[in-house]
Amino acid sequence: MSNSYATTEGRPTAKWKRFVKSNLLTFLTVVGVFGGTALGLILKNSGTPWTQREVMYIQYPGDLFLRMLKCLIVPLLVSSITSAIGSLDLSMSKKIAFRAIVYYFTTTICAVILGIILVSTIRPGSGRDVSVSGKATTRQVLTADTLLDLVRNLFPPNIIQATMFQFRTILVPPENATGVPLPQYKITSEFTEGTNVLGLVMFSVVLGSCIGKMREKGKPLLGLFESLSEAMMIITSWVIWISPIGVLFLVAAKLLEMASFMEVLGQLGWYFMTVMLGLILHGFGTISVIFFLTTRKLAYPYIGKMSQVLATAFGTGSSSATMPITIRCLDNMGIDPRVTRFVIPVGATINMDGTALYEAVAALFIAQLRNIHLTFGHIVAVSVTATAASIGAAGIPQAGLITMVMVLDTVGLPAEDVTIIIAVDWLLDRFRTTINVMCDALGTILVNALSKEDLAGEANGRLELAEPHELVELRPDQKE
């Protein structure tokens, strides 16, 4: 009797210990975000200005964490997509890919439309006096060139080169010529440093499809990629325990780099609030409604389980760097690994809802500042270009500034106008990256829910084709 009473009394403590143990990393990551904010504000108000070298020392642990995560991107992306596609039959792969692409396209269009409605209603740029400050590295290029480069990068000439470089078009002005229109510039090209994620995704999808088609002959190669994917996830589980420290120092360093947050927010406050309102409405409204209509389940419990993923996305500002942690989180939530390892890498590459919304708002905001009236045709052009630009944006911090140039070109604004919004871009970049990652994760859960019957049917098909001695391992209802 006393033993039973002791066991009953001990249950709350045991449950609490299990809860803390299972959520410890999440708590530490959230503490890292708030701790970094507090540390940055304390150091910033210490009295003496911080030099660039001193800020670099503060950011150094965060840089090491980012380098570790980025090191995992290429092997994890290639092995995950190849093993996921290779383990499914081609008809199943097509269904999952179709559902994922439809979801991503729908949410991106909704994000752009929401951004245009908000910026046209609130009109944050009307009657504002925003000084041009900061520096931005821009290049003169036509929208058509950017879209063509997007397709070119899908088919890299060298797969090894694609792990390190991307192709891009360069327009060079004619010698001793002024006032020459941009379409008449000389066309050249170059390979710039940075992983060609689109090319790697395309190669992995084709290779995975080929392995699936080879069936028995492709099993040894499939086993190699499955083992590599599993190894990358184990290494990821080691690295993510450093995330609270890395996030803390990254956030603190960013706050130290700012000249005056309140002054900047005073100048760009309405623009900042418009983008933030759009991101919140899209993340917790539009996406959640689409999720509920499709799965008949509320998205918020799932979002609550992603707190560590969202905190890491905010701290790093990179959807690609957060990808390993997202995959691990979804695995822990019981999502089919074949779906997770295909949908998440593709989503981290082409699905940038937050970036699409931000670029649409930013382009119309700058037009309002310049008192430029935009026709309905211009607004449609902005929406299409912002959607295309978000697909081409790299999953790295502040990559949206680069693609903003082609959106501004659509409205007829100079590329230098990017400098107007650069002061608050670093902070908005973290919020929109968080929405991007959340949309990817919810999309994976949604696709998994829609594909359950197909995945179960494929598993049953494997049971029928299996040898008798393999059925003990394959049957999910087998009792020990």
Short mmCIF file of C-alpha atoms in Angstrom, two decimals:
data_model
loop_
_atom_site.label_atom_id
_atom_site.label_comp_id
_atom_site.label_asym_id
_atom_site.label_seq_id
_atom_site.Cartn_x
_atom_site.Cartn_y
_atom_site.Cartn_z
CA MET A 1 0.00 0.00 0.00
CA SER A 2 2.79 2.38 0.96
CA ASN A 3 4.74 1.52 -2.21
CA SER A 4 1.66 2.31 -4.31
CA TYR A 5 1.19 5.60 -2.47
CA ALA A 6 4.86 6.54 -3.00
CA THR A 7 4.61 5.73 -6.68
CA THR A 8 1.48 7.87 -7.04
CA GLU A 9 3.11 10.73 -5.16
CA GLY A 10 6.20 10.49 -7.34
CA ARG A 11 4.38 10.69 -10.64
CA PRO A 12 4.10 14.51 -10.86
CA THR A 13 7.82 14.84 -10.18
CA ALA A 14 8.65 12.21 -12.80
CA LYS A 15 6.41 13.89 -15.36
CA TRP A 16 7.97 17.26 -14.61
CA LYS A 17 11.48 15.83 -15.02
CA ARG A 18 10.52 14.23 -18.35
CA PHE A 19 8.99 17.52 -19.52
CA VAL A 20 12.08 19.54 -18.60
CA LYS A 21 14.39 16.95 -20.16
CA SER A 22 12.46 16.82 -23.44
CA ASN A 23 12.18 20.62 -23.72
CA LEU A 24 15.51 21.68 -22.20
CA LEU A 25 17.10 22.63 -25.52
CA THR A 26 14.05 24.70 -26.49
CA PHE A 27 14.14 26.59 -23.20
CA LEU A 28 17.87 27.24 -23.53
CA THR A 29 17.47 28.53 -27.10
CA VAL A 30 14.70 30.95 -26.10
CA VAL A 31 16.84 32.07 -23.17
CA GLY A 32 19.66 32.62 -25.67
CA VAL A 33 17.50 35.01 -27.73
CA PHE A 34 16.38 37.07 -24.73
CA GLY A 35 19.81 36.83 -23.12
CA GLY A 36 21.45 38.10 -26.30
CA THR A 37 19.01 41.03 -26.43
CA ALA A 38 19.71 41.91 -22.79
CA LEU A 39 23.48 41.54 -23.22
CA GLY A 40 23.48 43.68 -26.37
CA LEU A 41 21.47 46.47 -24.71
CA ILE A 42 23.66 46.42 -21.57
CA LEU A 43 26.91 46.55 -23.53
CA LYS A 44 25.55 49.21 -25.89
CA ASN A 45 24.59 51.48 -22.99
CA SER A 46 27.88 50.94 -21.16
CA GLY A 47 29.02 54.43 -22.17
CA THR A 48 31.94 53.84 -24.55
CA PRO A 49 31.30 53.14 -28.25
CA TRP A 50 32.22 49.67 -29.47
CA THR A 51 34.75 49.32 -32.27
CA GLN A 52 34.29 46.94 -35.19
CA ARG A 53 36.96 44.62 -33.78
CA GLU A 54 35.29 44.47 -30.38
CA VAL A 55 31.95 43.63 -32.01
CA MET A 56 33.72 40.91 -33.99
CA TYR A 57 34.99 39.38 -30.75
CA ILE A 58 31.45 39.39 -29.32
CA GLN A 59 30.07 37.76 -32.49
CA TYR A 60 32.86 35.17 -32.77
CA PRO A 61 31.08 32.29 -30.91
CA GLY A 62 27.97 32.91 -33.02
CA ASP A 63 30.02 32.84 -36.21
CA LEU A 64 31.48 29.47 -35.24
CA PHE A 65 27.97 28.10 -34.67
CA LEU A 66 26.82 29.39 -38.07
CA ARG A 67 29.85 27.85 -39.80
CA MET A 68 29.07 24.47 -38.23
CA LEU A 69 25.46 24.59 -39.41
CA LYS A 70 26.37 25.73 -42.92
CA CYS A 71 28.92 22.92 -43.15
CA LEU A 72 26.05 20.43 -42.82
CA ILE A 73 23.83 21.97 -45.51
CA VAL A 74 25.27 20.39 -48.68
CA PRO A 75 25.69 16.77 -47.46
CA LEU A 76 22.38 16.88 -45.60
CA LEU A 77 20.47 18.40 -48.52
CA VAL A 78 21.81 15.98 -51.15
CA SER A 79 21.54 12.86 -48.99
CA SER A 80 18.09 13.74 -47.61
CA ILE A 81 16.43 14.47 -50.95
CA THR A 82 18.13 11.58 -52.76
CA SER A 83 17.23 9.02 -50.08
CA ALA A 84 13.67 10.37 -49.72
CA ILE A 85 12.96 10.24 -53.47
CA GLY A 86 14.82 6.96 -53.94
CA SER A 87 12.83 5.18 -51.24
CA LEU A 88 9.50 6.10 -52.86
CA ASP A 89 8.13 4.89 -56.16
CA LEU A 90 7.95 7.52 -58.89
CA SER A 91 4.17 7.94 -58.68
CA MET A 92 4.41 8.60 -54.91
CA SER A 93 7.28 11.06 -55.43
CA LYS A 94 5.24 12.97 -57.99
CA LYS A 95 2.25 13.20 -55.65
CA ILE A 96 4.32 14.51 -52.72
CA ALA A 97 6.17 16.97 -54.97
CA PHE A 98 2.92 18.21 -56.50
CA ARG A 99 1.29 18.75 -53.10
CA ALA A 100 4.35 20.55 -51.74
CA ILE A 101 4.70 22.86 -54.76
CA VAL A 102 0.98 23.73 -54.77
CA TYR A 103 1.17 24.56 -51.06
CA TYR A 104 4.31 26.69 -51.45
CA PHE A 105 2.95 28.53 -54.49
CA THR A 106 -0.38 29.22 -52.76
CA THR A 107 1.18 30.57 -49.55
CA THR A 108 3.67 32.74 -51.47
CA ILE A 109 0.92 34.32 -53.58
CA CYS A 110 -1.19 34.91 -50.45
CA ALA A 111 1.81 36.56 -48.74
CA VAL A 112 2.40 38.95 -51.66
CA ILE A 113 -1.29 39.87 -51.95
CA LEU A 114 -1.50 40.48 -48.18
CA GLY A 115 1.60 42.68 -48.29
CA ILE A 116 0.24 44.76 -51.18
CA ILE A 117 -3.14 45.21 -49.44
CA LEU A 118 -1.48 46.35 -46.20
CA VAL A 119 1.00 48.77 -47.79
CA SER A 120 -1.72 50.23 -50.04
CA THR A 121 -4.07 50.67 -47.05
CA ILE A 122 -1.64 51.92 -44.39
CA ARG A 123 0.54 53.86 -46.89
CA PRO A 124 3.62 53.98 -44.61
CA GLY A 125 5.62 56.02 -47.13
CA SER A 126 3.15 58.87 -47.61
CA GLY A 127 4.30 62.12 -46.02
CA ARG A 128 7.41 60.52 -44.47
CA ASP A 129 10.91 61.99 -44.40
CA VAL A 130 13.35 59.11 -44.43
CA SER A 131 17.03 59.88 -44.88
CA VAL A 132 19.13 57.64 -47.09
CA SER A 133 21.76 55.95 -44.95
CA GLY A 134 23.86 52.84 -44.97
CA LYS A 135 25.61 51.04 -47.80
CA ALA A 136 24.28 48.41 -50.17
CA THR A 137 26.10 46.36 -52.74
CA THR A 138 23.95 46.32 -55.87
CA ARG A 139 24.43 45.41 -59.49
CA GLN A 140 22.59 46.59 -62.57
CA VAL A 141 20.58 43.77 -64.08
CA LEU A 142 17.27 43.28 -65.85
CA THR A 143 14.45 41.27 -64.33
CA ALA A 144 14.60 38.91 -67.31
CA ASP A 145 18.29 38.23 -66.61
CA THR A 146 17.55 37.33 -62.99
CA LEU A 147 14.77 34.93 -64.01
CA LEU A 148 16.96 33.34 -66.69
CA ASP A 149 19.79 32.92 -64.15
CA LEU A 150 17.29 31.16 -61.89
CA VAL A 151 16.66 28.54 -64.58
CA ARG A 152 20.37 28.32 -65.48
CA ASN A 153 21.24 27.51 -61.87
CA LEU A 154 18.78 24.62 -61.98
CA PHE A 155 21.14 22.90 -64.42
CA PRO A 156 24.72 23.40 -63.16
CA PRO A 157 27.49 22.47 -65.62
CA ASN A 158 29.56 20.98 -62.79
CA ILE A 159 27.91 19.43 -59.72
CA ILE A 160 31.07 19.89 -57.60
CA GLN A 161 31.22 23.55 -58.61
CA ALA A 162 27.54 23.90 -57.63
CA THR A 163 28.45 23.20 -54.00
CA MET A 164 30.56 26.38 -53.95
CA PHE A 165 29.45 28.77 -56.71
CA GLN A 166 26.35 30.22 -58.40
CA PHE A 167 26.02 31.54 -61.94
CA ARG A 168 24.85 35.09 -62.56
CA THR A 169 24.62 37.51 -65.48
CA ILE A 170 26.60 40.77 -65.44
CA LEU A 171 25.71 43.82 -67.54
CA VAL A 172 28.69 46.02 -68.44
CA PRO A 173 28.11 49.57 -69.79
CA PRO A 174 29.70 50.37 -73.18
CA GLU A 175 32.96 52.33 -73.08
CA ASN A 176 32.79 56.12 -73.41
CA ALA A 177 29.00 56.03 -73.51
CA THR A 178 26.57 57.85 -71.23
CA GLY A 179 22.81 57.58 -71.13
CA VAL A 180 22.81 54.13 -72.77
CA PRO A 181 19.68 52.16 -71.73
CA LEU A 182 20.29 49.05 -69.65
CA PRO A 183 19.06 46.54 -72.30
CA GLN A 184 21.91 47.72 -74.58
CA TYR A 185 24.65 46.96 -72.05
CA LYS A 186 27.19 44.26 -72.89
CA ILE A 187 26.19 40.85 -71.46
CA THR A 188 28.81 38.90 -69.52
CA SER A 189 28.61 36.36 -66.73
CA GLU A 190 30.47 35.09 -63.70
CA PHE A 191 30.36 32.46 -60.98
CA THR A 192 29.94 34.02 -57.54
CA GLU A 193 30.76 32.41 -54.23
CA GLY A 194 27.79 30.69 -52.61
CA THR A 195 26.14 27.26 -52.78
CA ASN A 196 23.89 26.73 -55.80
CA VAL A 197 21.09 25.14 -53.77
CA LEU A 198 18.65 25.03 -56.70
CA GLY A 199 21.12 23.03 -58.79
CA LEU A 200 21.82 20.59 -55.96
CA VAL A 201 18.09 20.07 -55.36
CA MET A 202 17.48 19.37 -59.05
CA PHE A 203 20.41 16.92 -59.21
CA SER A 204 19.27 15.15 -56.04
CA VAL A 205 15.69 14.80 -57.29
CA VAL A 206 16.86 13.32 -60.61
CA LEU A 207 19.35 10.98 -58.91
CA GLY A 208 16.75 9.84 -56.37
CA SER A 209 14.22 9.19 -59.13
CA CYS A 210 16.82 7.15 -61.02
CA ILE A 211 17.67 5.09 -57.93
CA GLY A 212 13.96 4.40 -57.34
CA LYS A 213 13.55 3.30 -60.95
CA MET A 214 16.54 0.91 -60.66
CA ARG A 215 14.84 -0.97 -57.79
CA GLU A 216 17.10 -3.84 -56.64
CA LYS A 217 20.18 -2.62 -58.51
CA GLY A 218 19.86 0.80 -56.90
CA LYS A 219 19.57 -0.45 -53.30
CA PRO A 220 23.33 -0.29 -52.50
CA LEU A 221 23.47 3.35 -53.66
CA LEU A 222 20.24 4.14 -51.80
CA GLY A 223 21.72 2.61 -48.65
CA LEU A 224 24.75 4.89 -48.99
CA PHE A 225 22.61 8.04 -49.09
CA GLU A 226 20.35 6.79 -46.27
CA SER A 227 23.40 6.14 -44.09
CA LEU A 228 24.85 9.54 -44.96
CA SER A 229 21.55 11.24 -44.14
CA GLU A 230 21.37 9.46 -40.79
CA ALA A 231 24.97 10.40 -40.00
CA MET A 232 24.28 14.05 -40.82
CA MET A 233 21.29 14.05 -38.47
CA ILE A 234 23.42 12.64 -35.65
CA ILE A 235 26.05 15.33 -36.21
CA THR A 236 23.24 17.90 -36.30
CA SER A 237 22.01 16.69 -32.91
CA TRP A 238 25.50 17.41 -31.56
CA VAL A 239 25.75 20.84 -33.13
CA ILE A 240 22.34 22.13 -32.05
CA TRP A 241 23.30 21.92 -28.37
CA ILE A 242 25.60 24.85 -29.12
CA SER A 243 22.67 26.86 -30.56
CA PRO A 244 21.74 28.72 -27.33
CA ILE A 245 25.29 30.10 -27.03
CA GLY A 246 25.55 30.88 -30.75
CA VAL A 247 22.18 32.64 -30.86
CA LEU A 248 23.01 34.69 -27.74
CA PHE A 249 26.20 36.15 -29.21
CA LEU A 250 24.73 36.67 -32.71
CA VAL A 251 21.83 38.74 -31.36
CA ALA A 252 24.06 40.71 -28.97
CA ALA A 253 26.52 41.58 -31.75
CA LYS A 254 23.75 42.76 -34.08
CA LEU A 255 22.43 45.14 -31.44
CA LEU A 256 25.93 46.55 -30.90
CA GLU A 257 26.31 47.23 -34.65
CA MET A 258 23.28 49.53 -34.70
CA ALA A 259 23.90 53.28 -34.40
CA SER A 260 20.59 54.14 -32.73
CA PHE A 261 17.67 51.74 -32.83
CA MET A 262 15.10 54.30 -31.63
CA GLU A 263 16.19 56.89 -34.20
CA VAL A 264 15.97 54.39 -37.03
CA LEU A 265 12.61 53.10 -35.81
CA GLY A 266 11.35 56.69 -35.64
CA GLN A 267 12.20 57.23 -39.31
CA LEU A 268 11.08 53.85 -40.60
CA GLY A 269 8.56 53.01 -37.88
CA TRP A 270 5.45 52.79 -40.09
CA TYR A 271 7.28 50.71 -42.67
CA PHE A 272 8.61 48.41 -39.93
CA MET A 273 5.16 48.01 -38.38
CA THR A 274 3.54 47.34 -41.76
CA VAL A 275 5.95 44.50 -42.54
CA MET A 276 5.61 43.08 -39.02
CA LEU A 277 1.80 43.20 -39.20
CA GLY A 278 1.91 41.41 -42.54
CA LEU A 279 4.25 38.70 -41.23
CA ILE A 280 2.11 38.10 -38.13
CA LEU A 281 -1.15 37.99 -40.10
CA HIS A 282 0.37 35.66 -42.69
CA GLY A 283 2.11 33.34 -40.22
CA PHE A 284 -0.68 33.02 -37.66
CA GLY A 285 -3.61 33.79 -39.96
CA THR A 286 -3.27 32.85 -43.63
CA ILE A 287 -1.03 29.81 -43.20
CA SER A 288 -2.98 28.58 -40.19
CA VAL A 289 -6.28 28.88 -42.08
CA ILE A 290 -4.86 26.95 -45.07
CA PHE A 291 -3.51 24.33 -42.65
CA PHE A 292 -6.90 23.96 -40.91
CA LEU A 293 -8.90 23.79 -44.15
CA THR A 294 -6.59 21.07 -45.47
CA THR A 295 -5.96 18.93 -42.38
CA ARG A 296 -8.98 19.84 -40.18
CA LYS A 297 -6.51 20.44 -37.36
CA LEU A 298 -5.34 23.63 -35.64
CA ALA A 299 -1.80 24.70 -36.50
CA TYR A 300 -1.04 26.36 -33.17
CA PRO A 301 -0.20 23.18 -31.18
CA TYR A 302 2.33 22.28 -33.88
CA ILE A 303 3.75 25.81 -33.87
CA GLY A 304 4.17 25.50 -30.09
CA LYS A 305 6.31 22.39 -30.58
CA MET A 306 8.56 24.30 -33.02
CA SER A 307 9.69 26.92 -30.51
CA GLN A 308 13.33 25.83 -30.64
CA VAL A 309 13.31 25.82 -34.45
CA LEU A 310 11.74 29.30 -34.59
CA ALA A 311 14.18 30.67 -32.00
CA THR A 312 17.11 29.30 -34.00
CA ALA A 313 15.71 30.77 -37.23
CA PHE A 314 15.39 34.17 -35.54
CA GLY A 315 18.89 34.00 -34.11
CA THR A 316 20.68 32.88 -37.28
CA GLY A 317 18.52 34.68 -39.86
CA SER A 318 19.08 31.74 -42.22
CA SER A 319 16.44 29.20 -43.30
CA SER A 320 19.16 26.98 -44.82
CA ALA A 321 21.18 26.93 -41.60
CA THR A 322 18.03 26.10 -39.62
CA MET A 323 17.11 23.22 -41.97
CA PRO A 324 18.88 20.43 -40.02
CA ILE A 325 17.16 21.48 -36.79
CA THR A 326 13.77 21.66 -38.55
CA ILE A 327 14.16 18.12 -39.89
CA ARG A 328 15.11 16.81 -36.45
CA CYS A 329 12.15 18.56 -34.82
CA LEU A 330 9.66 17.10 -37.34
CA ASP A 331 11.17 13.65 -36.89
CA ASN A 332 10.53 13.96 -33.15
CA MET A 333 6.92 14.96 -33.92
CA GLY A 334 6.39 11.69 -35.78
CA ILE A 335 6.29 13.03 -39.35
CA ASP A 336 7.25 10.44 -41.98
CA PRO A 337 11.01 10.89 -42.64
CA ARG A 338 10.51 10.35 -46.38
CA VAL A 339 8.23 13.38 -46.52
CA THR A 340 10.36 15.49 -44.17
CA ARG A 341 13.61 14.88 -46.02
CA PHE A 342 12.08 15.87 -49.34
CA VAL A 343 9.74 18.73 -48.48
CA ILE A 344 11.97 20.65 -46.00
CA PRO A 345 15.07 21.01 -48.27
CA VAL A 346 12.85 22.02 -51.20
CA GLY A 347 10.95 24.47 -48.99
CA ALA A 348 14.14 26.00 -47.61
CA THR A 349 15.17 26.63 -51.22
CA ILE A 350 12.05 27.91 -52.99
CA ASN A 351 9.54 28.83 -50.28
CA MET A 352 10.19 32.34 -48.95
CA ASP A 353 6.79 33.70 -47.91
CA GLY A 354 8.20 36.29 -45.54
CA THR A 355 10.69 37.50 -48.15
CA ALA A 356 7.99 37.78 -50.83
CA LEU A 357 5.74 39.83 -48.52
CA TYR A 358 8.63 42.05 -47.43
CA GLU A 359 9.78 42.78 -50.98
CA ALA A 360 6.30 43.72 -52.15
CA VAL A 361 5.85 46.05 -49.17
CA ALA A 362 9.34 47.56 -49.54
CA ALA A 363 8.95 48.33 -53.26
CA LEU A 364 5.59 50.08 -52.81
CA PHE A 365 6.86 51.87 -49.68
CA ILE A 366 9.79 53.35 -51.62
CA ALA A 367 7.45 54.34 -54.46
CA GLN A 368 5.26 56.16 -51.92
CA LEU A 369 8.30 57.96 -50.52
CA ARG A 370 9.21 59.14 -54.04
CA ASN A 371 5.57 60.18 -54.71
CA ILE A 372 5.37 57.80 -57.67
CA HIS A 373 1.83 56.72 -58.54
CA LEU A 374 1.63 53.06 -59.43
CA THR A 375 -1.05 51.75 -61.76
CA PHE A 376 -2.79 48.43 -61.27
CA GLY A 377 -0.49 46.96 -63.93
CA HIS A 378 2.57 48.08 -61.96
CA ILE A 379 1.21 46.47 -58.78
CA VAL A 380 0.57 43.19 -60.61
CA ALA A 381 4.12 43.35 -61.99
CA VAL A 382 5.46 43.91 -58.47
CA SER A 383 3.53 40.91 -57.15
CA VAL A 384 4.80 38.61 -59.92
CA THR A 385 8.38 39.86 -59.60
CA ALA A 386 8.35 39.62 -55.79
CA THR A 387 7.16 36.01 -56.06
CA ALA A 388 9.91 35.15 -58.54
CA ALA A 389 12.52 37.04 -56.51
CA SER A 390 11.61 35.20 -53.31
CA ILE A 391 12.13 31.87 -55.08
CA GLY A 392 15.56 33.00 -56.20
CA ALA A 393 16.57 34.38 -52.79
CA ALA A 394 19.26 32.40 -51.04
CA GLY A 395 18.54 31.03 -47.58
CA ILE A 396 21.16 33.25 -45.97
CA PRO A 397 20.92 36.38 -43.80
CA GLN A 398 19.67 39.48 -45.67
CA ALA A 399 19.63 37.74 -49.07
CA GLY A 400 16.39 39.61 -49.76
CA LEU A 401 18.34 42.85 -50.26
CA ILE A 402 19.98 41.35 -53.34
CA THR A 403 16.71 40.32 -55.00
CA MET A 404 15.12 43.65 -54.01
CA VAL A 405 17.02 45.20 -56.92
CA MET A 406 14.96 43.35 -59.53
CA VAL A 407 11.71 44.29 -57.75
CA LEU A 408 12.72 47.98 -57.72
CA ASP A 409 13.62 47.72 -61.39
CA THR A 410 10.04 46.56 -62.10
CA VAL A 411 8.65 49.76 -60.57
CA GLY A 412 11.29 51.89 -62.31
CA LEU A 413 13.13 52.88 -59.12
CA PRO A 414 16.94 53.11 -58.88
CA ALA A 415 18.75 50.24 -57.16
CA GLU A 416 20.34 52.72 -54.73
CA ASP A 417 16.94 53.16 -53.04
CA VAL A 418 17.64 49.86 -51.25
CA THR A 419 19.74 51.94 -48.83
CA ILE A 420 16.55 53.61 -47.53
CA ILE A 421 15.39 50.43 -45.78
CA ILE A 422 18.74 48.81 -45.01
CA ALA A 423 18.83 50.28 -41.49
CA VAL A 424 16.05 48.03 -40.20
CA ASP A 425 16.46 45.21 -42.70
CA TRP A 426 18.61 43.05 -40.40
CA LEU A 427 15.85 42.89 -37.79
CA LEU A 428 13.01 42.36 -40.28
CA ASP A 429 15.15 39.69 -41.93
CA ARG A 430 15.09 37.64 -38.74
CA PHE A 431 11.32 37.87 -38.43
CA ARG A 432 10.65 36.98 -42.06
CA THR A 433 13.12 34.06 -41.84
CA THR A 434 11.18 32.79 -38.83
CA ILE A 435 7.94 32.91 -40.86
CA ASN A 436 9.67 31.18 -43.80
CA VAL A 437 10.82 28.31 -41.57
CA MET A 438 7.44 28.01 -39.85
CA CYS A 439 5.70 27.83 -43.24
CA ASP A 440 8.11 25.09 -44.38
CA ALA A 441 7.45 23.02 -41.27
CA LEU A 442 3.66 23.40 -41.40
CA GLY A 443 3.78 22.57 -45.11
CA THR A 444 5.61 19.33 -44.34
CA ILE A 445 3.00 18.37 -41.73
CA LEU A 446 0.24 19.22 -44.21
CA VAL A 447 1.78 17.18 -47.05
CA ASN A 448 2.36 14.29 -44.64
CA ALA A 449 -1.33 14.36 -43.61
CA LEU A 450 -2.48 14.38 -47.25
CA SER A 451 -0.08 11.57 -48.17
CA LYS A 452 -0.82 9.20 -45.27
CA GLU A 453 -2.98 6.81 -47.29
CA ASP A 454 -0.47 6.74 -50.15
CA LEU A 455 2.45 6.13 -47.77
CA ALA A 456 0.50 3.42 -45.94
CA GLY A 457 -0.40 1.81 -49.25
CA GLU A 458 3.24 1.76 -50.27
CA ALA A 459 4.20 0.20 -46.93
CA ASN A 460 1.56 -2.52 -47.40
CA GLY A 461 2.89 -3.13 -50.89
CA ARG A 462 6.33 -3.68 -49.44
CA LEU A 463 4.88 -6.19 -46.96
CA GLU A 464 3.35 -8.19 -49.81
CA LEU A 465 6.63 -8.22 -51.72
CA ALA A 466 8.78 -9.05 -48.69
CA GLU A 467 10.31 -12.45 -48.00
CA PRO A 468 8.75 -14.46 -45.13
CA HIS A 469 11.78 -14.01 -42.85
CA GLU A 470 11.54 -10.21 -43.27
CA LEU A 471 7.92 -9.87 -42.14
CA VAL A 472 8.80 -9.88 -38.44
CA GLU A 473 10.66 -6.62 -38.90
CA LEU A 474 8.30 -5.06 -41.40
CA ARG A 475 4.89 -5.57 -39.76
CA PRO A 476 4.08 -2.57 -37.54
CA ASP A 477 1.49 -4.54 -35.55
CA GLN A 478 3.88 -7.39 -34.71
CA LYS A 479 4.09 -7.96 -30.95
CA GLU A 480 7.31 -8.91 -29.26
#
